[in-house]
């Protein structure tokens, strides 16, 4: 089941930088998305709750109400997908934002094509399960691989019963590996699973995702080594 076509998806942009609001809005509209723009969190909060878009993009660093506070208040009333725009040194804020319910983050400066690919990946993920359920179809159940449990319908991951917070892109990559333990997945296969929009993503991007996934699992289990690298070939998930 695919997500709605871009023409039916509305994206809200919240950033105090007018240049970013204008440039990103133009880029999204060129791809067929509808856009709404807000220059501060307080104005955006009322608009997002009164008339929710399909997805919202927040800058973290904003005056009056920053992106983290905006997300906290929004999550009291809405579960719309959220992508954070961050600076390269905002790793702590990224982690906090994901724990609070953000779906993904992208560091400035960013490629417009990469941002659009992330948006589409999130829309696919958030639309597929509810649409299947409403149509009376079978909703994909949890994936259990030893100590790993992934619930695609709820976007939840646990390792040995402990929650691991992943972005949508990280989730899709891990899901692809975990679906067939022991089978090597090339970087191109992982790119296709995470993006699926004919976008070019170099090998280093996939390697960076894998590195972050490993780090997150090692925060709950320092001995985690179930994602194996096969140099020159790709990655595989090793089920214990």
Short mmCIF file of C-alpha atoms in Angstrom, two decimals:
data_model
loop_
_atom_site.label_atom_id
_atom_site.label_comp_id
_atom_site.label_asym_id
_atom_site.label_seq_id
_atom_site.Cartn_x
_atom_site.Cartn_y
_atom_site.Cartn_z
CA UNK A 1 0.00 0.00 0.00
CA UNK A 2 1.48 3.32 -1.06
CA UNK A 3 1.10 6.70 0.55
CA UNK A 4 -1.12 9.41 -0.95
CA UNK A 5 0.20 11.09 -4.07
CA UNK A 6 2.20 14.25 -3.33
CA UNK A 7 -0.67 16.37 -4.69
CA UNK A 8 -2.87 15.21 -1.81
CA UNK A 9 -0.25 15.66 0.92
CA UNK A 10 0.07 18.92 2.84
CA UNK A 11 3.37 19.78 4.52
CA UNK A 12 3.64 22.40 7.27
CA UNK A 13 6.96 24.24 7.67
CA UNK A 14 7.86 25.94 10.95
CA UNK A 15 11.07 27.99 10.99
CA UNK A 16 12.00 31.52 12.04
CA UNK A 17 14.34 31.76 9.02
CA UNK A 18 12.28 33.27 6.20
CA UNK A 19 14.82 32.18 3.57
CA UNK A 20 14.45 28.53 4.59
CA UNK A 21 10.65 28.79 4.67
CA UNK A 22 10.60 30.24 1.16
CA UNK A 23 13.18 27.96 -0.44
CA UNK A 24 11.87 24.71 1.08
CA UNK A 25 8.27 25.64 0.30
CA UNK A 26 9.13 26.28 -3.34
CA UNK A 27 11.01 22.98 -3.58
CA UNK A 28 8.13 21.01 -2.06
CA UNK A 29 5.56 22.69 -4.29
CA UNK A 30 7.68 21.81 -7.32
CA UNK A 31 7.30 18.16 -6.25
CA UNK A 32 3.51 18.50 -6.07
CA UNK A 33 3.08 18.98 -2.31
CA UNK A 34 0.84 21.60 -0.78
CA UNK A 35 2.59 23.74 1.84
CA UNK A 36 1.76 25.95 4.81
CA UNK A 37 4.44 28.08 6.47
CA UNK A 38 4.74 29.45 10.01
CA UNK A 39 7.53 31.62 11.39
CA UNK A 40 7.07 30.81 15.08
CA UNK A 41 6.01 27.85 17.22
CA UNK A 42 3.14 29.54 19.04
CA UNK A 43 1.30 30.42 15.83
CA UNK A 44 2.06 27.02 14.36
CA UNK A 45 0.75 25.06 17.35
CA UNK A 46 -2.82 26.34 17.02
CA UNK A 47 -2.82 25.87 13.25
CA UNK A 48 -1.38 22.33 13.45
CA UNK A 49 -3.97 21.20 15.98
CA UNK A 50 -6.96 22.98 14.42
CA UNK A 51 -6.19 21.88 10.86
CA UNK A 52 -3.54 19.12 10.87
CA UNK A 53 -1.31 18.69 7.80
CA UNK A 54 -0.08 15.30 6.63
CA UNK A 55 3.43 16.03 7.92
CA UNK A 56 5.24 18.90 9.66
CA UNK A 57 8.86 20.06 9.51
CA UNK A 58 10.18 21.96 12.54
CA UNK A 59 13.39 23.84 13.10
CA UNK A 60 14.70 23.04 16.59
CA UNK A 61 16.24 26.42 17.37
CA UNK A 62 13.47 29.03 17.37
CA UNK A 63 12.71 31.96 19.70
CA UNK A 64 9.61 32.08 21.94
CA UNK A 65 8.83 28.38 21.48
CA UNK A 66 11.53 26.06 20.15
CA UNK A 67 10.88 22.93 18.11
CA UNK A 68 11.16 20.58 21.09
CA UNK A 69 8.52 22.46 23.09
CA UNK A 70 6.31 22.69 20.01
CA UNK A 71 6.58 18.92 19.56
CA UNK A 72 5.84 18.26 23.24
CA UNK A 73 2.65 20.34 23.12
CA UNK A 74 1.61 18.97 19.74
CA UNK A 75 1.96 15.37 20.93
CA UNK A 76 -0.63 16.07 23.64
CA UNK A 77 -3.23 16.44 20.88
CA UNK A 78 -1.89 15.00 17.63
CA UNK A 79 0.30 12.24 16.21
CA UNK A 80 1.04 13.85 12.83
CA UNK A 81 4.53 12.91 11.56
CA UNK A 82 7.28 15.42 12.35
CA UNK A 83 10.76 15.91 10.87
CA UNK A 84 13.25 18.11 12.72
CA UNK A 85 15.74 20.39 10.99
CA UNK A 86 18.88 20.46 13.12
CA UNK A 87 22.40 21.80 13.16
CA UNK A 88 25.29 19.36 12.95
CA UNK A 89 26.09 19.84 16.66
CA UNK A 90 22.52 19.21 17.88
CA UNK A 91 22.91 15.47 18.53
CA UNK A 92 21.46 15.70 22.05
CA UNK A 93 18.43 17.61 20.78
CA UNK A 94 17.97 15.04 18.00
CA UNK A 95 17.90 12.19 20.49
CA UNK A 96 15.50 14.06 22.78
CA UNK A 97 13.25 14.93 19.87
CA UNK A 98 13.03 11.32 18.72
CA UNK A 99 12.27 10.16 22.26
CA UNK A 100 9.46 12.73 22.41
CA UNK A 101 7.88 11.42 19.23
CA UNK A 102 9.60 12.99 16.21
CA UNK A 103 9.79 10.70 13.20
CA UNK A 104 13.08 11.78 11.66
CA UNK A 105 15.62 14.59 11.52
CA UNK A 106 17.86 16.06 8.89
CA UNK A 107 20.92 18.25 9.46
CA UNK A 108 21.44 21.66 7.90
CA UNK A 109 22.60 22.30 5.26
CA UNK A 110 20.62 19.56 3.55
CA UNK A 111 19.88 18.30 0.06
CA UNK A 112 16.32 19.15 -1.01
CA UNK A 113 16.07 15.77 -2.74
CA UNK A 114 17.08 14.00 0.46
CA UNK A 115 14.47 15.91 2.47
CA UNK A 116 11.78 15.02 -0.08
CA UNK A 117 12.83 11.36 0.03
CA UNK A 118 12.54 11.36 3.84
CA UNK A 119 9.09 12.95 3.61
CA UNK A 120 7.88 10.30 1.18
CA UNK A 121 9.33 7.47 3.27
CA UNK A 122 7.47 8.74 6.34
CA UNK A 123 4.21 9.21 4.47
CA UNK A 124 4.46 5.64 3.16
CA UNK A 125 5.10 4.29 6.64
CA UNK A 126 2.36 6.25 8.39
CA UNK A 127 -0.29 5.67 5.72
CA UNK A 128 0.26 1.97 4.97
CA UNK A 129 -0.89 0.42 8.27
CA UNK A 130 -4.04 2.52 8.86
CA UNK A 131 -5.08 2.16 5.21
CA UNK A 132 -4.71 -1.63 5.32
CA UNK A 133 -6.63 -1.85 8.57
CA UNK A 134 -9.47 0.35 7.33
CA UNK A 135 -9.74 -1.73 4.16
CA UNK A 136 -10.06 -4.90 6.19
CA UNK A 137 -6.70 -6.16 4.98
CA UNK A 138 -4.07 -7.90 7.02
CA UNK A 139 -1.87 -5.56 9.04
CA UNK A 140 1.73 -6.70 9.32
CA UNK A 141 2.40 -8.19 12.73
CA UNK A 142 5.52 -7.77 14.85
CA UNK A 143 8.85 -9.13 13.61
CA UNK A 144 10.56 -11.19 16.33
CA UNK A 145 14.21 -12.12 15.87
CA UNK A 146 15.71 -13.37 19.11
CA UNK A 147 15.92 -10.38 21.44
CA UNK A 148 14.75 -8.01 18.71
CA UNK A 149 11.05 -7.17 18.36
CA UNK A 150 9.89 -4.72 15.68
CA UNK A 151 6.27 -3.60 15.38
CA UNK A 152 5.90 -1.89 11.96
CA UNK A 153 2.27 -0.87 12.55
CA UNK A 154 3.25 1.11 15.66
CA UNK A 155 6.82 1.95 14.66
CA UNK A 156 8.16 0.44 17.88
CA UNK A 157 11.41 -1.41 18.47
CA UNK A 158 12.65 -3.24 21.55
CA UNK A 159 15.82 -5.14 22.29
CA UNK A 160 15.67 -7.53 25.21
CA UNK A 161 12.46 -5.75 26.27
CA UNK A 162 14.08 -2.29 26.25
CA UNK A 163 12.79 0.40 23.89
CA UNK A 164 15.07 1.61 21.09
CA UNK A 165 14.01 4.83 19.36
CA UNK A 166 14.68 4.85 15.62
CA UNK A 167 13.86 7.33 12.88
CA UNK A 168 11.63 6.10 10.07
CA UNK A 169 14.64 5.73 7.77
CA UNK A 170 16.58 3.76 10.38
CA UNK A 171 13.52 1.60 11.05
CA UNK A 172 13.10 0.74 7.36
CA UNK A 173 16.77 -0.24 7.05
CA UNK A 174 16.69 -2.44 10.14
CA UNK A 175 13.37 -3.97 9.09
CA UNK A 176 14.88 -4.93 5.73
CA UNK A 177 17.79 -6.65 7.46
CA UNK A 178 15.66 -8.36 10.13
CA UNK A 179 13.11 -9.78 7.69
CA UNK A 180 15.71 -12.25 6.43
CA UNK A 181 18.34 -12.96 9.11
CA UNK A 182 21.68 -14.11 7.75
CA UNK A 183 20.97 -12.80 4.25
CA UNK A 184 23.38 -10.12 3.07
CA UNK A 185 21.73 -6.91 1.90
CA UNK A 186 23.74 -4.64 -0.35
CA UNK A 187 23.82 -0.91 0.21
CA UNK A 188 21.72 -0.45 -2.93
CA UNK A 189 19.03 -2.77 -1.53
CA UNK A 190 19.00 -0.82 1.73
CA UNK A 191 18.79 2.46 -0.19
CA UNK A 192 15.77 1.15 -2.11
CA UNK A 193 14.07 0.04 1.12
CA UNK A 194 14.62 3.38 2.84
CA UNK A 195 13.93 5.78 -0.03
CA UNK A 196 12.18 4.08 -3.01
CA UNK A 197 12.06 7.25 -5.06
CA UNK A 198 14.93 6.85 -7.53
CA UNK A 199 17.00 9.21 -5.44
CA UNK A 200 20.77 8.79 -5.41
CA UNK A 201 22.15 8.25 -1.92
CA UNK A 202 25.85 7.48 -1.65
CA UNK A 203 27.27 4.56 0.31
CA UNK A 204 28.36 6.81 3.15
CA UNK A 205 24.74 7.77 3.88
CA UNK A 206 23.73 4.12 4.42
CA UNK A 207 26.89 3.51 6.45
CA UNK A 208 26.01 6.51 8.64
CA UNK A 209 22.50 5.15 9.23
CA UNK A 210 23.90 1.75 10.20
CA UNK A 211 26.39 3.41 12.55
CA UNK A 212 23.61 5.33 14.31
CA UNK A 213 21.40 2.22 14.58
CA UNK A 214 24.25 0.28 16.20
CA UNK A 215 24.95 3.14 18.60
CA UNK A 216 21.32 3.29 19.70
CA UNK A 217 21.20 -0.45 20.38
CA UNK A 218 24.49 -0.30 22.28
CA UNK A 219 22.97 2.34 24.54
CA UNK A 220 20.66 -0.41 25.86
CA UNK A 221 23.12 -3.31 25.36
CA UNK A 222 26.81 -2.52 25.16
CA UNK A 223 27.49 -5.98 23.67
CA UNK A 224 25.08 -5.57 20.74
CA UNK A 225 26.67 -6.98 17.58
CA UNK A 226 23.75 -8.36 15.57
CA UNK A 227 24.27 -6.08 12.56
CA UNK A 228 27.31 -7.46 10.76
CA UNK A 229 29.37 -5.73 8.09
CA UNK A 230 30.56 -7.80 5.16
CA UNK A 231 33.17 -5.60 3.56
CA UNK A 232 32.60 -5.15 -0.14
CA UNK A 233 29.19 -6.84 0.07
CA UNK A 234 26.87 -5.07 2.54
CA UNK A 235 25.22 -5.85 5.87
CA UNK A 236 23.25 -8.65 7.46
CA UNK A 237 21.31 -9.23 10.66
CA UNK A 238 22.55 -12.09 12.76
CA UNK A 239 19.82 -13.71 14.84
CA UNK A 240 21.08 -15.08 18.14
#
